[in-house]
Coordinates of C-alpha atoms in Angstrom, one line a residue:
Chain A
M1 CA -23.4 -23.6 35.8
A2 CA -23.0 -22.8 32.1
A3 CA -21.0 -25.0 29.8
P4 CA -17.5 -23.8 29.1
L5 CA -17.2 -21.5 26.1
T6 CA -15.8 -23.2 23.0
R7 CA -14.0 -21.8 20.0
E8 CA -16.8 -23.3 17.8
Q9 CA -19.4 -21.4 19.8
V10 CA -17.6 -18.1 19.3
L11 CA -17.2 -18.7 15.6
A12 CA -20.9 -19.5 15.3
W13 CA -21.7 -16.2 17.0
L14 CA -19.4 -14.3 14.7
D15 CA -21.4 -15.5 11.7
V16 CA -23.7 -12.5 12.2
V17 CA -20.8 -10.1 11.5
K18 CA -20.9 -9.5 7.8
D19 CA -18.5 -7.6 5.5
P20 CA -20.1 -4.1 5.5
E21 CA -19.4 -3.9 1.7
I22 CA -20.5 -7.4 0.9
P23 CA -23.3 -8.2 3.3
V24 CA -23.8 -11.8 2.1
L25 CA -20.5 -13.0 3.5
S26 CA -19.5 -13.2 7.2
V27 CA -16.1 -12.4 8.5
V28 CA -15.7 -16.1 9.2
E29 CA -16.6 -17.0 5.6
L30 CA -14.2 -14.4 4.2
G31 CA -11.4 -15.9 6.2
V32 CA -10.8 -12.5 8.0
V33 CA -11.2 -14.3 11.4
R34 CA -8.0 -16.3 11.7
D35 CA -8.4 -17.6 15.2
V36 CA -10.3 -17.4 18.4
I37 CA -8.3 -17.8 21.7
I38 CA -10.4 -18.4 24.8
G39 CA -8.7 -17.2 28.0
D40 CA -9.8 -17.3 31.6
E41 CA -10.9 -13.7 31.5
S42 CA -11.4 -12.7 27.9
V43 CA -11.7 -13.9 24.4
I44 CA -9.1 -12.8 21.7
V45 CA -10.3 -12.8 18.1
E46 CA -7.5 -12.7 15.7
I47 CA -8.3 -11.0 12.3
T48 CA -6.3 -10.4 9.2
P49 CA -6.7 -7.6 6.7
T50 CA -8.1 -8.4 3.2
Y51 CA -6.3 -5.3 1.9
S52 CA -3.8 -3.3 4.0
G53 CA -5.9 -0.2 3.8
C54 CA -9.4 -1.8 3.7
P55 CA -11.6 0.8 5.7
A56 CA -14.1 -2.0 6.4
M57 CA -11.6 -3.6 8.8
H58 CA -12.4 -1.0 11.5
V59 CA -16.1 -1.6 11.1
M60 CA -15.6 -5.4 11.3
E61 CA -13.5 -4.9 14.4
D62 CA -16.2 -2.9 16.2
E63 CA -18.9 -5.3 15.1
I64 CA -17.0 -8.4 16.3
R65 CA -16.7 -6.8 19.8
A66 CA -20.4 -5.9 19.7
A67 CA -21.5 -9.3 18.5
L68 CA -19.6 -11.1 21.3
G69 CA -20.6 -8.4 23.8
A70 CA -24.3 -9.3 23.1
H71 CA -23.4 -12.7 24.6
G72 CA -21.7 -11.1 27.6
I73 CA -18.2 -11.6 26.3
I74 CA -15.6 -8.9 26.5
A75 CA -13.6 -9.6 23.3
Q76 CA -10.2 -8.2 22.2
V77 CA -9.6 -8.0 18.5
R78 CA -6.0 -8.4 17.4
L79 CA -4.7 -7.8 13.9
V80 CA -2.4 -10.5 12.6
F81 CA -0.4 -10.7 9.4
R82 CA 1.3 -14.0 9.7
E83 CA -0.1 -15.3 6.4
P84 CA -1.4 -12.9 3.8
W85 CA -5.1 -13.1 3.2
T86 CA -6.1 -14.7 -0.1
T87 CA -9.4 -15.2 -1.9
A88 CA -8.3 -18.9 -2.3
W89 CA -9.6 -19.3 1.3
M90 CA -13.1 -18.7 0.1
S91 CA -15.3 -21.8 0.0
D92 CA -17.4 -22.9 -3.0
A93 CA -20.5 -22.1 -1.0
S94 CA -19.2 -18.5 -0.3
R95 CA -18.4 -18.0 -4.0
E96 CA -21.9 -19.1 -4.8
K97 CA -23.3 -16.6 -2.4
L98 CA -21.4 -13.8 -4.1
R99 CA -22.6 -14.9 -7.5
A100 CA -26.2 -15.0 -6.4
Y101 CA -25.7 -11.5 -4.9
G102 CA -24.5 -10.2 -8.3
I103 CA -20.8 -10.2 -7.7
A104 CA -18.6 -12.3 -9.9
P105 CA -16.6 -14.5 -7.5
P106 CA -12.8 -14.7 -7.5
E107 CA -11.4 -17.8 -9.3
P108 CA -8.7 -19.4 -7.4
E109 CA -6.7 -20.2 -10.5
A110 CA -6.7 -16.5 -11.5
I111 CA -4.5 -15.4 -8.6
A112 CA -1.4 -13.7 -10.0
A113 CA 2.1 -14.7 -9.0
P114 CA 3.5 -11.8 -7.0
G115 CA 6.3 -9.8 -8.5
L116 CA 7.0 -8.0 -11.7
V117 CA 4.5 -9.5 -14.0
A118 CA 3.2 -9.2 -17.6
L119 CA 1.1 -6.1 -18.3
R120 CA -2.1 -7.8 -19.3
R121 CA -4.0 -10.5 -17.6
Q122 CA -5.8 -13.1 -19.7
H123 CA -8.4 -14.7 -17.5
T124 CA -12.1 -14.2 -18.3
V125 CA -14.6 -13.3 -15.7
A126 CA -18.1 -14.9 -16.2
C127 CA -21.1 -12.6 -15.9
P128 CA -22.8 -13.3 -12.5
H129 CA -26.2 -12.5 -14.1
C130 CA -26.4 -14.6 -17.3
G131 CA -23.2 -16.7 -17.0
S132 CA -21.7 -15.4 -20.3
P133 CA -17.9 -15.5 -20.5
R134 CA -18.1 -12.6 -23.0
T135 CA -17.3 -9.7 -20.6
V136 CA -15.1 -6.7 -20.7
L137 CA -13.0 -5.2 -17.9
K138 CA -13.9 -1.5 -17.5
S139 CA -11.9 -0.6 -14.4
E140 CA -9.4 -2.6 -12.3
F141 CA -10.7 -0.7 -9.4
G142 CA -14.3 -0.7 -8.3
S143 CA -16.5 0.5 -5.5
T144 CA -14.0 -1.1 -3.0
A145 CA -10.3 -2.1 -3.3
C146 CA -11.3 -5.7 -3.5
K147 CA -13.6 -5.3 -6.6
S148 CA -13.2 -4.5 -10.3
I149 CA -15.8 -3.3 -12.7
H150 CA -16.9 -5.3 -15.8
V151 CA -19.7 -5.2 -18.3
C152 CA -21.3 -8.2 -19.9
S153 CA -21.4 -8.1 -23.8
D154 CA -24.4 -10.4 -23.8
C155 CA -26.9 -9.2 -21.2
R156 CA -25.3 -5.7 -21.2
Q157 CA -25.3 -5.6 -17.4
P158 CA -22.4 -3.9 -15.5
F159 CA -21.2 -5.9 -12.6
D160 CA -18.6 -6.1 -9.8
H161 CA -15.9 -8.8 -9.7
F162 CA -14.3 -9.8 -6.5
K163 CA -10.7 -9.8 -7.5
A164 CA -8.6 -12.9 -7.1
I165 CA -5.6 -12.0 -4.9
Chain B
M1 CA 27.9 11.0 -7.2
T2 CA 25.5 12.4 -4.6
V3 CA 24.0 15.8 -4.1
E4 CA 22.8 16.6 -0.6
P5 CA 20.2 17.8 0.2
T6 CA 18.1 19.1 -2.5
R7 CA 15.8 22.0 -3.4
V8 CA 14.0 20.9 -6.5
T9 CA 12.6 24.2 -7.6
G10 CA 15.9 25.9 -8.0
A11 CA 15.8 27.7 -4.6
P12 CA 19.2 27.9 -2.9
T13 CA 20.6 24.6 -2.0
D14 CA 21.8 23.8 1.6
V15 CA 25.4 23.3 1.9
A16 CA 26.3 19.6 2.3
G17 CA 27.6 18.8 5.7
T18 CA 25.6 21.3 7.6
V19 CA 24.2 20.1 10.9
P20 CA 20.7 18.7 10.3
R21 CA 17.9 20.6 12.0
G22 CA 16.2 18.9 15.0
P23 CA 17.2 16.0 17.1
T24 CA 18.5 13.0 15.3
S25 CA 18.7 10.7 18.3
G26 CA 17.6 7.2 17.6
T27 CA 19.4 6.6 14.4
A28 CA 22.0 4.3 15.8
Q29 CA 20.3 3.5 19.1
H30 CA 17.1 2.2 17.7
P31 CA 17.8 0.7 14.3
L32 CA 14.6 -1.3 14.2
F33 CA 12.5 1.8 15.0
E34 CA 14.5 3.8 12.4
Y35 CA 14.0 1.0 9.8
C36 CA 10.3 0.7 10.3
C37 CA 9.9 4.5 10.1
R38 CA 11.7 4.6 6.8
I39 CA 9.4 1.9 5.3
G40 CA 6.3 3.4 6.9
D41 CA 7.1 7.0 6.0
D42 CA 7.7 6.2 2.3
R43 CA 4.2 4.7 2.3
L44 CA 2.4 7.4 4.4
V45 CA 3.8 10.3 2.3
L46 CA 3.2 8.6 -1.0
G47 CA -0.3 7.6 0.1
H48 CA -1.1 11.1 1.1
R49 CA 0.2 12.4 -2.2
L50 CA -2.0 9.9 -4.1
S51 CA -5.0 10.8 -2.1
Q52 CA -4.6 14.4 -3.4
W53 CA -5.8 13.1 -6.8
C54 CA -9.2 12.2 -5.3
G55 CA -11.7 14.1 -7.3
H56 CA -9.1 15.4 -9.8
A57 CA -7.9 12.5 -11.8
P58 CA -8.4 12.7 -15.6
I59 CA -11.0 9.9 -15.7
L60 CA -13.3 8.5 -13.0
E61 CA -11.6 5.0 -13.1
E62 CA -8.3 6.6 -12.4
D63 CA -9.6 8.7 -9.6
I64 CA -10.8 5.4 -8.0
A65 CA -7.6 3.6 -8.8
L66 CA -5.3 6.2 -7.2
A67 CA -7.6 6.4 -4.2
N68 CA -7.3 2.7 -3.8
F69 CA -3.5 2.8 -4.1
A70 CA -3.6 5.5 -1.5
L71 CA -5.6 3.3 0.9
D72 CA -3.2 0.4 0.4
F73 CA -0.1 2.6 1.1
I74 CA -1.7 4.3 4.1
G75 CA -2.7 0.9 5.5
Q76 CA 0.8 -0.4 5.0
A77 CA 2.2 2.7 6.7
S78 CA -0.1 2.2 9.6
A79 CA 1.3 -1.4 10.1
F80 CA 4.9 -0.4 9.8
L81 CA 4.6 2.7 12.0
G82 CA 2.7 0.6 14.5
L83 CA 5.7 -1.7 14.6
A84 CA 8.1 1.3 14.9
G85 CA 6.2 2.5 17.9
E86 CA 6.5 -0.9 19.5
A87 CA 10.2 -1.0 18.8
E88 CA 10.7 2.4 20.3
G89 CA 8.7 1.5 23.4
A90 CA 8.0 5.1 24.2
G91 CA 4.2 4.8 24.0
R92 CA 3.8 6.3 20.5
D93 CA 1.4 4.5 18.2
A94 CA 1.1 4.7 14.4
D95 CA -1.2 7.8 14.7
A96 CA 1.3 9.6 17.0
L97 CA 4.2 8.9 14.6
A98 CA 2.1 10.0 11.6
F99 CA 0.6 13.1 12.9
L100 CA 2.8 14.4 15.7
R101 CA 6.3 14.2 14.2
D102 CA 7.8 17.2 12.4
E103 CA 9.4 17.2 9.0
F104 CA 12.9 16.6 10.2
H105 CA 11.8 13.4 11.9
F106 CA 10.4 11.9 8.8
R107 CA 12.5 9.3 7.1
N108 CA 10.9 8.9 3.7
A109 CA 12.9 9.2 0.5
Q110 CA 12.4 12.6 -1.2
L111 CA 11.0 10.9 -4.3
V112 CA 7.6 10.4 -2.6
E113 CA 7.2 13.9 -1.1
L114 CA 7.4 15.8 -4.4
P115 CA 4.1 17.5 -5.2
I116 CA 1.9 15.5 -7.5
G117 CA 2.5 17.7 -10.6
D118 CA 0.6 16.6 -13.7
F119 CA -0.8 13.1 -14.3
A120 CA 2.4 12.1 -16.1
F121 CA 4.5 13.0 -13.2
T122 CA 2.4 11.1 -10.8
I123 CA 2.4 8.0 -13.0
V124 CA 6.1 8.0 -13.6
R125 CA 6.8 8.5 -9.9
Q126 CA 4.4 5.7 -9.1
Y127 CA 5.9 3.3 -11.5
L128 CA 9.5 4.0 -10.4
F129 CA 8.4 3.4 -6.8
D130 CA 6.2 0.3 -7.6
A131 CA 8.9 -1.4 -9.5
F132 CA 11.1 -0.9 -6.5
D133 CA 8.4 -2.0 -4.1
V134 CA 7.8 -5.4 -5.6
L135 CA 11.5 -6.2 -5.3
F136 CA 11.7 -4.8 -1.8
M137 CA 8.6 -6.5 -0.4
A138 CA 9.5 -9.8 -2.0
R139 CA 12.8 -9.8 0.0
L140 CA 11.3 -8.3 3.2
A141 CA 8.7 -11.1 3.1
S142 CA 11.5 -13.5 4.2
S143 CA 12.7 -11.3 7.0
R144 CA 13.5 -13.0 10.3
H145 CA 11.1 -10.5 11.9
P146 CA 7.9 -12.5 11.7
V147 CA 5.5 -9.5 11.9
M148 CA 7.4 -7.5 9.3
A149 CA 7.6 -10.6 7.0
G150 CA 3.8 -11.0 7.3
I151 CA 3.1 -7.3 6.5
A152 CA 5.5 -7.5 3.6
A153 CA 3.8 -10.6 2.2
K154 CA 0.6 -8.7 2.2
A155 CA 2.1 -5.6 0.7
L156 CA 3.7 -7.6 -2.0
K157 CA 0.4 -8.8 -3.3
E158 CA -0.7 -5.1 -3.5
A159 CA 2.6 -4.0 -5.0
T160 CA 2.1 -6.6 -7.7
Y161 CA -1.2 -5.1 -9.0
H162 CA 0.1 -1.5 -8.4
V163 CA 3.1 -2.1 -10.8
R164 CA 0.9 -3.7 -13.3
H165 CA -1.3 -0.7 -13.4
S166 CA 1.4 2.0 -13.3
A167 CA 3.5 0.2 -15.9
A168 CA 0.5 0.0 -18.3
W169 CA 0.0 3.8 -18.0
V170 CA 3.7 4.5 -18.6
V171 CA 3.5 2.5 -21.8
R172 CA 0.2 4.0 -22.9
L173 CA 1.2 7.6 -22.3
G174 CA 4.9 7.3 -23.3
D175 CA 4.0 5.6 -26.6
G176 CA 1.0 7.9 -27.0
T177 CA 0.6 11.4 -28.4
D178 CA 3.4 13.9 -28.9
E179 CA 2.2 15.8 -25.8
S180 CA 1.8 12.8 -23.6
R181 CA 5.1 11.4 -24.6
Q182 CA 6.8 14.8 -23.9
R183 CA 5.2 15.1 -20.5
M184 CA 6.2 11.6 -19.6
Q185 CA 9.8 12.2 -20.7
D186 CA 9.9 15.5 -18.7
A187 CA 8.8 13.5 -15.7
V188 CA 11.4 10.7 -16.2
D189 CA 14.1 13.3 -16.6
R190 CA 13.1 15.1 -13.4
L191 CA 12.5 12.0 -11.3
W192 CA 15.4 9.8 -12.3
A193 CA 17.8 11.2 -9.7
F194 CA 15.3 10.9 -6.9
A195 CA 14.7 7.2 -7.5
G196 CA 18.4 6.5 -6.6
E197 CA 17.7 7.2 -2.9
L198 CA 15.6 4.1 -2.7
F199 CA 18.7 2.0 -3.2
E200 CA 21.0 3.7 -0.6
G201 CA 22.2 1.5 2.2
D202 CA 23.6 2.9 5.5
A203 CA 24.5 1.8 9.0
V204 CA 20.9 1.2 9.9
D205 CA 20.4 -1.1 6.9
A206 CA 23.6 -2.9 7.7
T207 CA 22.4 -3.6 11.2
M208 CA 19.1 -4.8 10.0
M209 CA 20.8 -7.1 7.5
E210 CA 23.1 -8.5 10.1
Q211 CA 20.1 -9.4 12.2
G212 CA 18.4 -11.1 9.2
I213 CA 15.6 -8.5 9.3
G214 CA 16.4 -6.0 6.6
V215 CA 16.9 -5.9 2.9
D216 CA 20.1 -5.3 0.8
L217 CA 19.0 -2.2 -0.9
P218 CA 21.9 -1.6 -3.3
A219 CA 21.5 -5.1 -4.6
L220 CA 18.0 -4.2 -5.7
R221 CA 19.2 -1.5 -8.1
A222 CA 20.3 -3.9 -11.0
P223 CA 17.0 -5.9 -11.2
W224 CA 15.0 -2.7 -10.8
E225 CA 16.9 -1.0 -13.7
L226 CA 16.4 -4.1 -15.8
A227 CA 12.7 -4.0 -15.4
V228 CA 12.4 -0.2 -15.6
R229 CA 14.5 0.0 -18.8
E230 CA 12.4 -2.6 -20.4
T231 CA 9.2 -0.7 -19.7
M232 CA 10.7 2.6 -20.7
A233 CA 11.8 1.1 -24.0
Q234 CA 8.3 -0.2 -24.6
A235 CA 7.0 3.3 -23.8
T236 CA 9.6 4.8 -26.2
L237 CA 11.0 6.9 -23.3
V238 CA 14.6 7.6 -22.8
V239 CA 16.3 6.8 -19.5
P240 CA 18.6 9.7 -18.5
A241 CA 22.4 9.1 -18.4
D242 CA 22.7 11.5 -15.5
P243 CA 24.2 9.5 -12.6
R244 CA 23.3 12.0 -9.9
V245 CA 21.4 10.8 -6.8
V246 CA 19.3 13.1 -4.6
T247 CA 19.8 12.0 -1.0
G248 CA 19.1 13.1 2.6
G249 CA 15.5 12.0 3.2
R250 CA 16.5 8.9 5.3
R251 CA 18.3 11.3 7.6
G252 CA 15.4 13.7 7.9
R253 CA 16.6 16.2 5.3
H254 CA 13.8 16.9 3.0
S255 CA 12.8 19.2 0.1
E256 CA 10.7 22.2 0.8
F257 CA 7.6 20.4 -0.1
L258 CA 7.3 17.9 2.8
G259 CA 6.6 20.5 5.5
H260 CA 3.7 22.0 3.5
M261 CA 2.2 18.6 3.0
L262 CA 2.6 17.7 6.6
A263 CA 1.0 21.0 7.7
E264 CA -2.1 20.0 5.7
M265 CA -2.1 16.4 6.8
Q266 CA -1.5 17.0 10.5
I267 CA -3.6 20.1 11.2
L268 CA -6.7 18.4 12.4
P269 CA -5.1 16.0 15.1
R270 CA -2.7 18.8 16.1
S271 CA -5.5 21.4 16.5
H272 CA -7.8 19.0 18.3
P273 CA -5.5 16.6 20.3
G274 CA -7.2 13.3 21.1
A275 CA -10.3 14.1 18.8
S276 CA -12.1 11.1 17.5
W277 CA -15.1 10.6 15.2

């Protein structure tokens, strides 16, 4: 008889499900997977949206079901909102993976306080290619809702920044 | 002073007090359903309007920004309409509520349904709504309804960067060229009366507040005006003295523009029921 299924085992299997827009981070590393509930008949995976309208959520949902299906598990995916997702949940190792991939990682200290705030932000984003702090914000909105576009004044490379929220 | 309902193009105005078209059941019977529809519909309609800029905005970065705003609002709409469907308990999900309701069942404020106009009009509307949105979501985030509080906490993060972006444009264009300033001022003059509807409270709001779920809307007006007037001053724009408030959207009475927008938005799921791709 097989050993009983554990939460840790399910989380390990979910590590193959990557963010379709950022294929170096898994849904577990991103903090999108909030909990795994193992029932007698099924497994419930609770996920939380990074951004309310993130189109990648639907892809992640399908892929979570498929990844667990490959291990013979019928999984239900449930969307939960009980704590808003934040880039502060990303580990140092995950940030390093982003940087190595060419995306400037979100800095935990740069998260803006919610509400009516000052017009201009003052934190610098270091270039993921050469490390220079001399970078210019080109657009607050990049290829996806979670990224902004910057250009490095030293190595002249444009790059994405994973916004701190 | 209130005017109800409105035709913004100068077409004949309905007489206040006429019987609204279509069924209005559910207003008092299902306050939670009604409340979630109001919040969801504001976001769905505004999100759709913003998406109409896709491919048309004056610069590529703004095209992307407005499309991202649209996604945020439509995502929030989906969450609130999903809750509405659960509260109603009649088997309607967020898609059914978005695509299979008629104009007179929509509960959005008229501010969000007006056509996009020029870029100045879109930006002024966006700023007026965003400045409301941060205040509203901050309070809804402490709702006793745990799911609604969670969605609001998420939406508040988004509203925060929305208002930073739209306020920056208001200042840049208001305090810009003669033409940009004039267009911005025209938009402020036209939209001011529509913003008032966001702060109207009625029996549904009162019920939701009694239950610790909803937000005291009239109480948001003063902090909103304080913030908006400060931004308008920075932008060298003049806030109109006109105290009129356009009203009716929360009761399903809309301008002539919503029906056209819904026709376009709903045609695919209505023509091909159950289609998926």
